[in-house]
Coordinates of C-alpha atoms in Angstrom, one line a residue:
X671 CA -36.1 106.0 32.4
X672 CA -39.9 105.6 32.2
X673 CA -41.5 106.5 28.8
X674 CA -44.2 109.1 28.7
X675 CA -47.5 108.6 26.9
X676 CA -48.7 110.4 23.8
X677 CA -52.5 110.2 23.2
X678 CA -53.3 110.0 19.5
X679 CA -56.2 112.4 19.4
X680 CA -58.5 112.3 16.4
X681 CA -58.4 116.1 16.2
X682 CA -54.6 116.2 16.0
X683 CA -54.5 113.4 13.5
X684 CA -57.0 115.1 11.3
X685 CA -55.1 118.4 11.4
X686 CA -51.8 116.7 10.7
X687 CA -53.1 114.8 7.7
X688 CA -55.3 117.5 6.3
X689 CA -53.0 118.0 3.3
X690 CA -52.5 114.3 2.5
X691 CA -50.4 113.5 -0.5
X692 CA -51.2 110.6 -2.7
X693 CA -48.6 107.8 -2.6
X694 CA -48.7 107.8 -6.3
X695 CA -47.7 111.5 -6.5
X696 CA -44.7 111.4 -4.1
X697 CA -41.3 111.9 -5.7
X698 CA -39.8 108.5 -6.3
X699 CA -36.3 107.5 -5.3
X700 CA -34.0 106.5 -8.2
X701 CA -30.8 104.5 -8.3
X702 CA -27.8 105.6 -10.2
X703 CA -24.6 103.6 -9.7
X704 CA -24.2 102.9 -6.0
X705 CA -26.4 105.7 -4.7
X706 CA -30.0 106.7 -4.2
X707 CA -31.4 110.0 -5.4
X708 CA -34.6 112.0 -5.3
X709 CA -35.7 111.8 -8.9
X710 CA -36.9 115.4 -9.3
X711 CA -34.1 117.5 -7.7
X712 CA -31.3 115.0 -7.9
X713 CA -30.4 115.3 -4.2
X714 CA -28.8 112.2 -2.8
X715 CA -31.1 110.1 -0.5
X716 CA -29.8 108.7 2.8
X717 CA -32.1 106.3 4.6
X718 CA -33.1 107.3 8.1
X719 CA -35.1 104.3 8.7
X720 CA -37.0 102.3 11.3
X721 CA -38.2 98.6 11.1
X722 CA -41.9 98.9 11.5
X723 CA -43.8 95.6 12.1
X724 CA -45.0 93.7 15.1
X725 CA -44.4 90.0 15.6
X726 CA -41.2 90.0 13.6
X727 CA -37.8 89.5 15.2
X728 CA -34.3 90.5 14.1
X729 CA -33.5 89.1 10.7
X730 CA -37.1 88.7 9.9
X731 CA -37.9 85.8 12.2
X732 CA -41.5 85.5 13.3
X733 CA -42.1 85.7 17.0
X734 CA -44.8 83.2 16.3
X735 CA -42.1 80.6 15.9
X736 CA -42.6 77.7 18.4
X737 CA -40.0 75.9 20.5
X738 CA -40.4 72.7 18.4
X739 CA -39.4 74.6 15.2
X740 CA -42.9 74.8 13.7
X741 CA -44.3 78.2 12.8
X742 CA -47.8 79.6 13.2
X743 CA -49.0 81.6 10.3
X744 CA -49.3 84.7 12.3
X745 CA -48.3 88.1 11.2
X746 CA -49.9 91.6 11.1
X747 CA -49.8 93.6 8.0
X748 CA -48.5 97.0 9.2
X749 CA -49.5 98.8 5.9
X750 CA -53.2 97.7 6.2
X751 CA -53.9 99.2 9.6
X752 CA -55.0 102.8 9.0
X753 CA -55.6 103.5 12.7
X754 CA -52.1 102.4 13.6
X755 CA -50.5 104.3 10.8
X756 CA -52.3 107.5 11.9
X757 CA -51.1 106.9 15.4
X758 CA -47.5 106.1 14.5
X759 CA -46.5 108.2 11.5
X760 CA -46.3 111.4 13.6
X761 CA -44.1 109.6 16.1
X762 CA -41.8 108.3 13.3
X763 CA -41.5 111.8 12.0
X764 CA -40.1 112.9 15.3
X765 CA -37.2 110.6 14.5
X766 CA -36.8 112.3 11.1
X767 CA -37.8 108.9 9.6
X768 CA -37.8 108.8 5.8
X769 CA -37.9 105.0 5.4
X770 CA -39.6 102.1 7.0
X771 CA -38.9 98.4 6.5
X772 CA -41.9 96.0 6.6
X773 CA -41.3 92.2 6.7
X774 CA -44.6 90.8 5.6
X775 CA -47.7 92.3 4.0
X776 CA -51.0 90.8 3.0
X777 CA -51.3 91.5 -0.8
X778 CA -55.1 91.0 -0.6
X779 CA -55.6 94.0 1.7
X780 CA -56.0 97.7 1.0
X781 CA -52.8 99.7 1.5
X782 CA -54.0 103.0 0.1
X783 CA -54.6 104.9 3.5
X784 CA -51.3 103.9 5.1
X785 CA -49.3 104.5 2.0
X786 CA -50.8 107.9 1.5
X787 CA -50.1 108.8 5.2
X788 CA -46.5 107.7 4.8
X789 CA -46.1 109.6 1.5
X790 CA -47.5 112.8 3.1
X791 CA -44.8 112.4 5.8
X792 CA -42.1 111.8 3.2
X793 CA -41.6 108.2 4.3
X794 CA -40.6 105.5 1.8
X795 CA -41.1 101.7 2.2
X796 CA -38.7 98.8 1.7
X797 CA -40.9 95.7 1.7
X798 CA -39.8 92.0 2.0
X799 CA -41.6 89.8 -0.5
X800 CA -41.9 86.8 1.7
X801 CA -43.9 86.1 4.8
X802 CA -42.9 83.6 7.6
X803 CA -44.7 80.6 6.1
X804 CA -43.8 81.5 2.5
X805 CA -40.1 82.1 2.1
X806 CA -37.0 80.4 0.9
X807 CA -35.9 77.9 3.6
X808 CA -32.1 77.8 4.1
X809 CA -32.2 74.2 5.0
X810 CA -34.6 73.1 2.3
X811 CA -34.2 75.7 -0.4
X812 CA -36.6 75.9 -3.3
X813 CA -37.8 78.6 -5.6
X814 CA -41.1 77.3 -6.9
X815 CA -44.4 78.4 -8.5
X816 CA -46.0 78.8 -5.1
X817 CA -43.4 81.3 -3.8
X818 CA -43.5 83.0 -7.2
X819 CA -47.2 83.6 -6.8
X820 CA -46.7 85.0 -3.3
X821 CA -43.9 87.3 -4.4
X822 CA -45.6 88.6 -7.5
X823 CA -48.8 89.2 -5.5
X824 CA -46.8 91.5 -3.2
X825 CA -45.3 93.3 -6.2
X826 CA -48.7 93.7 -7.7
X827 CA -50.2 95.2 -4.5
X828 CA -47.4 97.7 -3.9
X829 CA -46.1 98.7 -7.4
X830 CA -48.5 101.5 -7.8
X831 CA -47.1 103.5 -4.9
X832 CA -44.2 105.9 -5.7
X833 CA -43.0 105.7 -2.1
X834 CA -42.1 102.0 -2.4
X835 CA -38.4 102.3 -2.7
X836 CA -37.8 98.6 -3.3
X837 CA -38.2 94.9 -2.4
X838 CA -36.2 92.3 -0.6
X839 CA -36.3 88.9 -2.3
X840 CA -34.7 87.3 0.7
X841 CA -33.5 88.0 4.2
X842 CA -30.6 86.2 5.9
X843 CA -31.4 83.0 4.0
X844 CA -27.7 81.8 3.9
X845 CA -26.2 82.3 7.3
X846 CA -23.3 79.8 7.4
X847 CA -21.1 78.0 4.9
X848 CA -23.1 74.8 4.9
X849 CA -26.3 76.4 3.5
X850 CA -24.9 78.8 1.0
X851 CA -26.4 76.7 -1.8
X852 CA -29.7 78.3 -0.8
X853 CA -28.4 81.7 -2.2
X854 CA -28.9 80.3 -5.7
X855 CA -32.6 80.1 -5.1
X856 CA -32.8 83.6 -3.7
X857 CA -30.8 85.0 -6.7
X858 CA -33.3 83.2 -9.0
X859 CA -36.1 85.0 -7.1
X860 CA -34.3 88.3 -7.7
X861 CA -34.0 87.5 -11.4
X862 CA -37.6 86.6 -11.7
X863 CA -39.0 89.5 -9.8
X864 CA -36.9 92.0 -11.9
X865 CA -38.2 90.3 -15.0
X866 CA -41.8 90.3 -13.7
X867 CA -41.7 94.0 -12.9
X868 CA -40.4 94.8 -16.4
X869 CA -42.9 92.4 -18.1
X870 CA -45.8 94.0 -16.2
X871 CA -44.5 97.5 -17.3
X872 CA -44.4 98.8 -13.8
X873 CA -42.1 101.6 -13.0
X874 CA -38.6 100.2 -12.4
X875 CA -38.5 99.0 -8.8
X876 CA -35.3 97.8 -7.2
X877 CA -35.0 94.2 -6.0
X878 CA -32.4 93.5 -3.4
X879 CA -31.3 91.1 -0.6
X880 CA -30.8 91.6 3.1
X881 CA -27.8 89.7 4.5
X882 CA -26.6 88.8 8.0
X883 CA -23.1 89.7 9.2
X884 CA -21.4 86.4 9.1
X885 CA -17.6 86.8 8.8
X886 CA -17.1 83.4 7.1
X887 CA -19.4 84.1 4.2
X888 CA -20.2 87.8 4.0
X889 CA -17.7 88.6 1.2
X890 CA -18.8 85.6 -0.8
X891 CA -22.4 86.6 -0.4
X892 CA -21.8 90.1 -1.5
X893 CA -19.9 89.0 -4.6
X894 CA -22.3 86.3 -5.5
X895 CA -25.4 88.5 -5.6
X896 CA -23.5 91.2 -7.5
X897 CA -21.7 89.1 -10.1
X898 CA -22.7 87.8 -13.5
X899 CA -25.6 88.9 -15.7
X900 CA -27.0 92.3 -14.5
X901 CA -30.5 91.0 -15.1
X902 CA -29.9 88.4 -12.4
X903 CA -28.0 90.6 -9.9
X904 CA -29.4 92.6 -7.0
X905 CA -30.2 96.3 -7.4
X906 CA -29.2 97.1 -3.8
X907 CA -27.7 95.4 -0.8
X908 CA -29.0 95.5 2.7
X909 CA -26.8 94.6 5.6
X910 CA -28.2 93.5 9.0
X911 CA -25.4 94.4 11.3
X912 CA -25.2 94.6 15.1
X913 CA -21.5 94.9 15.7
X914 CA -21.6 98.4 17.3
X915 CA -22.7 97.9 20.9
X916 CA -22.7 100.6 23.5
X917 CA -19.8 103.1 23.3
X918 CA -18.0 101.3 20.5
X919 CA -16.1 103.0 17.7
X920 CA -15.7 103.1 14.0
X921 CA -12.7 100.6 14.2
X922 CA -13.8 98.5 17.2
X923 CA -17.1 97.7 15.6
X924 CA -15.6 96.7 12.3
X925 CA -17.5 99.5 10.5
X926 CA -14.2 100.6 9.0
X927 CA -13.5 97.2 7.5
X928 CA -17.1 96.8 6.2
X929 CA -16.8 100.3 4.6
X930 CA -13.6 99.3 2.8
X931 CA -15.1 96.1 1.6
X932 CA -18.0 97.9 -0.1
X933 CA -16.1 101.0 -1.3
X934 CA -16.1 99.6 -4.9
X935 CA -19.6 97.9 -4.8
X936 CA -21.6 98.8 -7.8
X937 CA -25.1 99.1 -6.3
X938 CA -26.3 101.0 -3.2
X939 CA -25.6 99.5 0.2
X940 CA -27.3 100.3 3.5
X941 CA -27.9 98.9 6.9
X942 CA -31.1 96.9 6.6
X943 CA -31.1 96.5 10.4
X944 CA -28.9 97.9 13.1
X945 CA -29.0 98.7 16.8
X946 CA -27.2 96.2 19.1
X947 CA -29.1 96.0 22.4
X948 CA -26.5 94.1 24.5
X949 CA -25.8 97.4 26.3
X950 CA -29.0 99.1 27.5
X951 CA -30.4 101.6 27.2
X952 CA -29.0 101.9 23.7
X953 CA -27.1 105.1 22.9
X954 CA -27.0 104.8 19.1
X955 CA -23.6 106.4 18.9
X956 CA -23.1 104.5 15.6
X957 CA -25.4 107.1 14.0
X958 CA -22.6 109.6 14.1
X959 CA -20.4 107.2 12.1
X960 CA -23.1 105.9 9.7
X961 CA -24.0 109.5 8.6
X962 CA -20.5 110.9 8.9
X963 CA -17.8 111.7 6.3
X964 CA -16.1 108.3 6.5
X965 CA -19.2 106.2 5.7
X966 CA -21.5 108.4 3.6
X967 CA -19.4 108.0 0.4
X968 CA -20.2 104.3 0.6
X969 CA -23.3 103.8 2.7
X970 CA -26.8 105.1 2.0
X971 CA -27.8 105.2 5.7
X972 CA -29.7 102.6 7.6
X973 CA -32.8 101.2 9.3
X974 CA -32.9 100.9 13.1
X975 CA -34.4 97.7 14.5
X976 CA -37.2 98.4 15.6
X977 CA -40.3 100.6 16.4
X978 CA -42.4 98.2 18.6
X979 CA -41.2 96.9 21.9
X980 CA -41.5 93.1 21.8
X981 CA -40.2 90.3 23.9
X982 CA -36.8 90.7 22.2
X983 CA -36.4 94.1 23.8
X984 CA -35.4 96.1 20.7
X985 CA -38.4 98.5 20.8
X986 CA -38.2 102.3 20.6
X987 CA -41.8 102.6 21.9
X988 CA -44.5 100.7 23.7
X989 CA -48.0 100.8 22.2
X990 CA -51.3 100.3 24.1
X991 CA -54.3 101.0 22.0
X992 CA -54.0 104.6 20.8
X993 CA -51.3 105.5 23.3
X994 CA -47.6 105.4 22.3
X995 CA -45.0 105.6 25.1
X996 CA -41.5 106.6 24.2
X997 CA -38.8 104.4 25.7
X998 CA -35.2 105.6 26.5
X999 CA -34.0 104.2 23.2
X1000 CA -36.4 106.5 21.4
X1001 CA -34.9 109.6 23.1
X1002 CA -31.4 108.5 22.5
X1003 CA -32.0 107.8 18.8
X1004 CA -33.9 111.1 18.4
X1005 CA -31.0 113.0 19.8
X1006 CA -28.4 111.2 17.6
X1007 CA -30.4 111.6 14.4
X1008 CA -31.1 115.2 15.0
X1009 CA -27.4 115.9 15.2
X1010 CA -26.4 114.5 11.9
X1011 CA -26.7 116.0 8.4
X1012 CA -25.3 113.5 5.8
X1013 CA -23.6 115.2 2.9
X1014 CA -23.9 113.7 -0.6
X1015 CA -23.5 114.5 -4.2
X1016 CA -26.0 115.7 -6.8
X1017 CA -27.1 113.1 -9.3
X1018 CA -26.1 115.3 -12.3
X1019 CA -22.5 115.6 -10.9
X1020 CA -22.2 111.9 -10.1
X1021 CA -20.4 109.6 -12.6
X1022 CA -20.4 106.0 -11.3
X1023 CA -17.1 104.2 -11.7
X1024 CA -17.8 101.1 -9.5
X1025 CA -18.3 97.9 -11.4
X1026 CA -20.0 94.6 -10.5
X1027 CA -18.0 91.8 -8.9
X1028 CA -15.3 90.7 -11.3
X1029 CA -16.0 87.0 -10.6
X1030 CA -18.5 84.9 -8.8
X1031 CA -17.3 82.8 -5.8
X1032 CA -16.1 79.3 -6.7
X1033 CA -17.7 76.2 -5.1
X1034 CA -15.5 75.1 -2.3
X1035 CA -15.7 74.2 1.4
X1036 CA -16.9 77.7 2.2
X1037 CA -19.3 78.2 -0.7
X1038 CA -21.9 75.9 -2.0
X1039 CA -23.6 77.6 -5.0
X1040 CA -22.3 77.4 -8.6
X1041 CA -22.2 80.7 -10.4
X1042 CA -24.3 79.4 -13.3
X1043 CA -26.8 78.2 -14.1
X1044 CA -29.3 79.5 -11.6
X1045 CA -32.4 77.5 -10.8
X1046 CA -35.0 77.8 -13.6
X1047 CA -37.5 80.6 -13.7
X1048 CA -40.6 79.9 -11.7
X1049 CA -43.3 79.3 -14.3
X1050 CA -46.7 78.4 -13.0
X1051 CA -48.0 78.1 -16.5
X1052 CA -45.5 75.4 -17.3
X1053 CA -46.5 73.4 -14.2
X1054 CA -50.1 73.7 -15.1
X1055 CA -49.5 72.5 -18.6
X1056 CA -47.4 69.6 -17.3
X1057 CA -50.1 68.5 -14.8
X1058 CA -52.8 68.6 -17.5
X1059 CA -50.6 66.4 -19.7
X1060 CA -50.2 63.6 -17.1
X1061 CA -52.2 60.3 -16.9
X1062 CA -50.9 59.4 -13.4
X1063 CA -50.9 61.9 -10.6
X1064 CA -50.9 62.1 -6.8
X1065 CA -54.3 60.9 -5.7
X1066 CA -56.7 63.4 -4.1
X1067 CA -56.6 63.3 -0.4
X1068 CA -53.0 61.9 -0.1
X1069 CA -51.5 63.0 3.2
X1070 CA -48.5 65.2 2.6
X1071 CA -46.8 63.4 5.5
X1072 CA -46.5 60.5 3.1
X1073 CA -44.6 62.5 0.5
X1074 CA -41.2 61.7 1.8
X1075 CA -41.7 58.0 1.5
X1076 CA -43.3 58.4 -1.9
X1077 CA -40.4 60.4 -3.2
X1078 CA -37.9 57.9 -1.9
X1079 CA -39.8 55.1 -3.5
X1080 CA -40.3 56.6 -7.0
X1081 CA -37.0 58.2 -7.2
X1082 CA -35.3 54.9 -6.4
X1083 CA -36.6 53.3 -9.6
X1084 CA -34.7 53.2 -12.8
X1085 CA -31.5 54.8 -11.4
X1086 CA -33.4 57.9 -10.4
X1087 CA -34.8 58.5 -14.0
X1088 CA -38.3 59.4 -12.8
X1089 CA -36.9 62.3 -10.8
X1090 CA -34.4 63.7 -13.3
X1091 CA -37.0 66.3 -14.3
X1092 CA -37.4 67.6 -10.8
X1093 CA -33.7 67.5 -9.6
X1094 CA -32.4 70.7 -8.1
X1095 CA -28.8 70.9 -7.0
X1096 CA -27.4 74.4 -6.7
X1097 CA -23.9 73.1 -6.0
X1098 CA -23.6 71.2 -9.3
X1099 CA -26.0 73.4 -11.3
X1100 CA -28.2 70.4 -12.0
X1101 CA -31.9 71.5 -12.4
X1102 CA -34.8 69.7 -14.0
X1103 CA -37.3 71.7 -15.9
X1104 CA -40.0 71.0 -13.3
X1105 CA -37.8 71.6 -10.3
X1106 CA -39.6 74.9 -9.7
X1107 CA -43.0 73.3 -9.5
X1108 CA -44.6 72.6 -6.1
X1109 CA -44.2 69.3 -4.3
X1110 CA -47.6 67.8 -5.5
X1111 CA -46.8 68.7 -9.1
X1112 CA -43.3 67.3 -8.8
X1113 CA -44.4 64.0 -7.2
X1114 CA -47.1 63.7 -9.9
X1115 CA -44.4 64.1 -12.6
X1116 CA -42.2 61.5 -11.1
X1117 CA -45.2 59.0 -10.8
X1118 CA -46.1 59.6 -14.4
X1119 CA -42.5 59.1 -15.7
X1120 CA -42.2 55.8 -13.9
X1121 CA -45.6 54.5 -14.9
X1122 CA -45.1 55.5 -18.6
X1123 CA -42.3 52.9 -18.7
X1124 CA -44.4 50.1 -17.4
X1125 CA -46.4 47.6 -19.5
X1126 CA -49.5 47.6 -17.3
X1127 CA -49.7 51.3 -16.7
X1128 CA -53.1 51.4 -14.9
X1129 CA -51.9 48.9 -12.4
X1130 CA -48.5 50.6 -12.0
X1131 CA -50.2 53.9 -11.2
X1132 CA -51.1 52.9 -7.6
X1133 CA -48.4 53.4 -5.1
X1134 CA -50.5 51.9 -2.4
X1135 CA -53.5 54.0 -3.3
X1136 CA -51.5 57.3 -3.2
X1137 CA -51.6 57.7 -7.1
X1138 CA -54.5 57.7 -9.5
X1139 CA -55.0 57.6 -13.2
X1140 CA -56.7 60.4 -15.2
X1141 CA -57.1 61.4 -18.8
X1142 CA -54.6 63.8 -20.3
X1143 CA -56.0 67.0 -21.5
X1144 CA -55.4 68.2 -25.0
X1145 CA -52.6 70.7 -25.1
X1146 CA -53.0 74.2 -26.3
X1147 CA -50.3 75.5 -28.7
X1148 CA -48.7 77.4 -25.9
X1149 CA -48.6 74.3 -23.6
X1150 CA -47.3 72.2 -26.5
X1151 CA -44.4 74.7 -26.9
X1152 CA -43.6 74.8 -23.2
X1153 CA -43.7 71.0 -22.8
X1154 CA -41.5 70.6 -25.9
X1155 CA -38.9 72.8 -24.4
X1156 CA -39.0 70.8 -21.1
X1157 CA -38.5 67.6 -23.0
X1158 CA -39.9 64.1 -22.5
X1159 CA -37.7 63.5 -19.4
X1160 CA -38.1 67.0 -18.1
X1161 CA -34.4 67.8 -18.5
X1162 CA -34.6 70.4 -21.2
X1163 CA -34.1 74.2 -20.9
X1164 CA -37.4 76.1 -20.8
X1165 CA -36.5 79.5 -22.3
X1166 CA -40.1 80.8 -22.6
X1167 CA -40.7 83.3 -19.8
X1168 CA -43.8 83.1 -17.5
X1169 CA -46.8 84.9 -19.0
X1170 CA -46.7 87.7 -16.4
X1171 CA -50.1 86.6 -15.0
X1172 CA -48.8 86.9 -11.4
X1173 CA -50.6 85.1 -8.8
X1174 CA -52.7 82.8 -11.0
X1175 CA -54.0 79.6 -9.4
X1176 CA -51.8 76.6 -9.9
X1177 CA -53.3 73.3 -11.0
X1178 CA -52.8 71.7 -7.6
X1179 CA -52.6 73.4 -4.3
X1180 CA -49.6 72.7 -2.1
X1181 CA -50.1 71.7 1.5
X1182 CA -49.0 74.1 4.2
X1183 CA -45.9 73.7 6.4
X1184 CA -45.0 70.2 5.1
X1185 CA -41.3 69.5 4.3
X1186 CA -39.7 66.8 2.3
X1187 CA -36.2 65.9 3.6
X1188 CA -33.1 65.6 1.4
X1189 CA -32.3 62.3 -0.2
X1190 CA -29.9 61.0 -2.8
X1191 CA -30.0 58.5 -5.6
X1192 CA -26.6 58.0 -7.2
X1193 CA -25.5 61.3 -8.8
X1194 CA -29.0 62.7 -8.6
X1195 CA -29.7 64.8 -5.5
X1196 CA -33.3 65.9 -5.0
X1197 CA -33.1 68.9 -2.7
X1198 CA -35.5 69.2 0.1
X1199 CA -38.1 71.9 -0.1
X1200 CA -41.0 73.5 1.7
X1201 CA -44.5 72.9 0.6
X1202 CA -46.5 75.9 1.1
X1203 CA -50.1 77.2 0.6
X1204 CA -50.9 80.0 -1.8
X1205 CA -52.4 83.0 -0.1
X1206 CA -54.1 85.0 -1.7
X1207 CA -41.8 105.8 -5.8
X1208 CA -40.4 102.7 -6.8
X1209 CA -36.7 102.9 -7.6
X1210 CA -35.8 103.8 -11.2
X1211 CA -32.5 102.4 -12.1
X1212 CA -30.4 104.7 -14.3
X1213 CA -27.7 103.2 -16.4

């Protein structure tokens, strides 16, 4: 069926938004137990959502990915395009949309116009903290100061808007048993973002995770992110699920089993993506189940993938300039959504009884992340202090393509001692104090440890011209305290939290899109990691 065009006339848009509401004034959504509620009237909130971002594929993959596995830093911030928001918000309202998910925003841009337009329409935002070139890589997991600065910058840019419902600290990072160790780094990111939000005295904003539907690890993932210290656990759980295709059913799709599995989960759960397209046009008959009496006691609704028609053929509409053409999927979803009225409970009458996972998954063939400890908190200040204290560092202009060989060389000395302070192994729970620094900082640390044990230090600080000597800066009292906690070999526990400065500049920039493969030295495993370049209401959780 051919879509029909809707011209976004300036007159209509002006009339529609004449009574615009500030995004700071909209009633925030709060979390109590395993449910969302409107803060003011206590009505339970069910997401009727749509994924809203161009150039982003299912699971958050960038359509800018290339066939050789490289990735172009190409994404469009959907919350920074006022003209597009004015064009699309009325269309989203026709679907009774109350939530959108965005996968990558530019924290340096102005989001006031779009966030106010969304607020006026009663639409909340769930935002991923990463972007395609700055995220936790399942094959080379690392939670470092560069990612910390990206994530905190996004939090800083969106925290002021009451219609920000929450953040995703990761999306489908672990997708099979052999990369579940990566979940430890995502959980560390959850912990640090929750701590940062509290330290900055923002309103309480939930931080969660969006998972894929992998039968081998889905239960372990759900338990792992929900177990242990509440300060480290997720505030909500998003499920990317595409098991209902065509005229499926509650049982055939497995929705019944997933509902049983989450019946006792202690935080809100919802479909972070849904809408299988193997049968087209999509009928969205799963809407009746998702918002029906069997699922609403457990699930808080869901987010349809997706608004824009792209090469992956999941779109609800096509867009050309200011014209939006509805596709058959839009019509089908509109009919289904219009026919459901999810029934919930009032916040005042709701007494949560669900508890967090009784135990974390044990390390075995199907699970690779030890329950404790998590990777250390990303602390840009500690990395800056460390770099200032060194007398041998990576030479300026060193090609990051050489990093792999340099790591192998220096970590091979003295039974791996130079790299003990940067080790990060989530399976054994072995983490050096500087394991959360970026690659240039880590390599500089390893150089310096090796050189400090040599008699002729200036000559030893060479590495074929890839290292250079410098004078150590005098340490401030704060730096002295942090370095003392890290210890001379970098294997101490740093308990001092980051100073809450957010996206402060690190002492050395990391190169974009460079990876350092895994390598082992005896019992020391130095995990691979991505070297990236820094680019420059919220949910209130009721106990």
